[in-house]
């Protein structure tokens, strides 16, 4: 799979989590990418873990993380 194809798959998966209402709970960066743990605010204890391996994928979930943090500061 090319880097572009890998990013497109990660992008779709990230956008699906956001569309389902999940919020980023933790991010652990490492040499192979990042592990993102998602939590659903309406379902305490409902966690999903996602591995993001491309640089573009990490930037993409970073965009949603910044939006999420801005929302929290405004609340």
Coordinates of N, CA and C in Angstrom, one line a residue, residues 28-34 51-53 58:
X28 N -0.5 8.6 22.1 CA 0.9 8.2 22.5 C 1.7 8.1 21.2
X29 N 2.6 9.0 21.1 CA 3.5 9.0 19.9 C 4.6 8.0 20.1
X30 N 5.1 7.4 19.0 CA 6.2 6.5 19.0 C 6.8 6.4 17.6
X31 N 7.9 5.7 17.5 CA 8.6 5.7 16.2 C 7.8 5.2 15.0
X32 N 6.8 4.4 15.2 CA 5.9 3.8 14.2 C 4.7 4.6 13.9
X33 N 4.5 5.8 14.6 CA 3.4 6.6 14.4 C 2.8 7.0 15.7
X34 N 1.5 6.8 15.9 CA 0.8 7.2 17.1 C -0.3 6.3 17.4
X51 N -4.4 3.0 15.5 CA -3.0 3.3 15.2 C -3.0 4.1 14.0
X52 N -2.2 5.2 14.0 CA -2.1 6.1 12.9 C -0.6 6.1 12.6
X53 N -0.2 5.6 11.4 CA 1.2 5.4 11.0 C 1.8 6.4 10.1
X58 N -1.2 11.7 11.2 CA -1.0 12.3 12.5 C -1.4 13.8 12.5

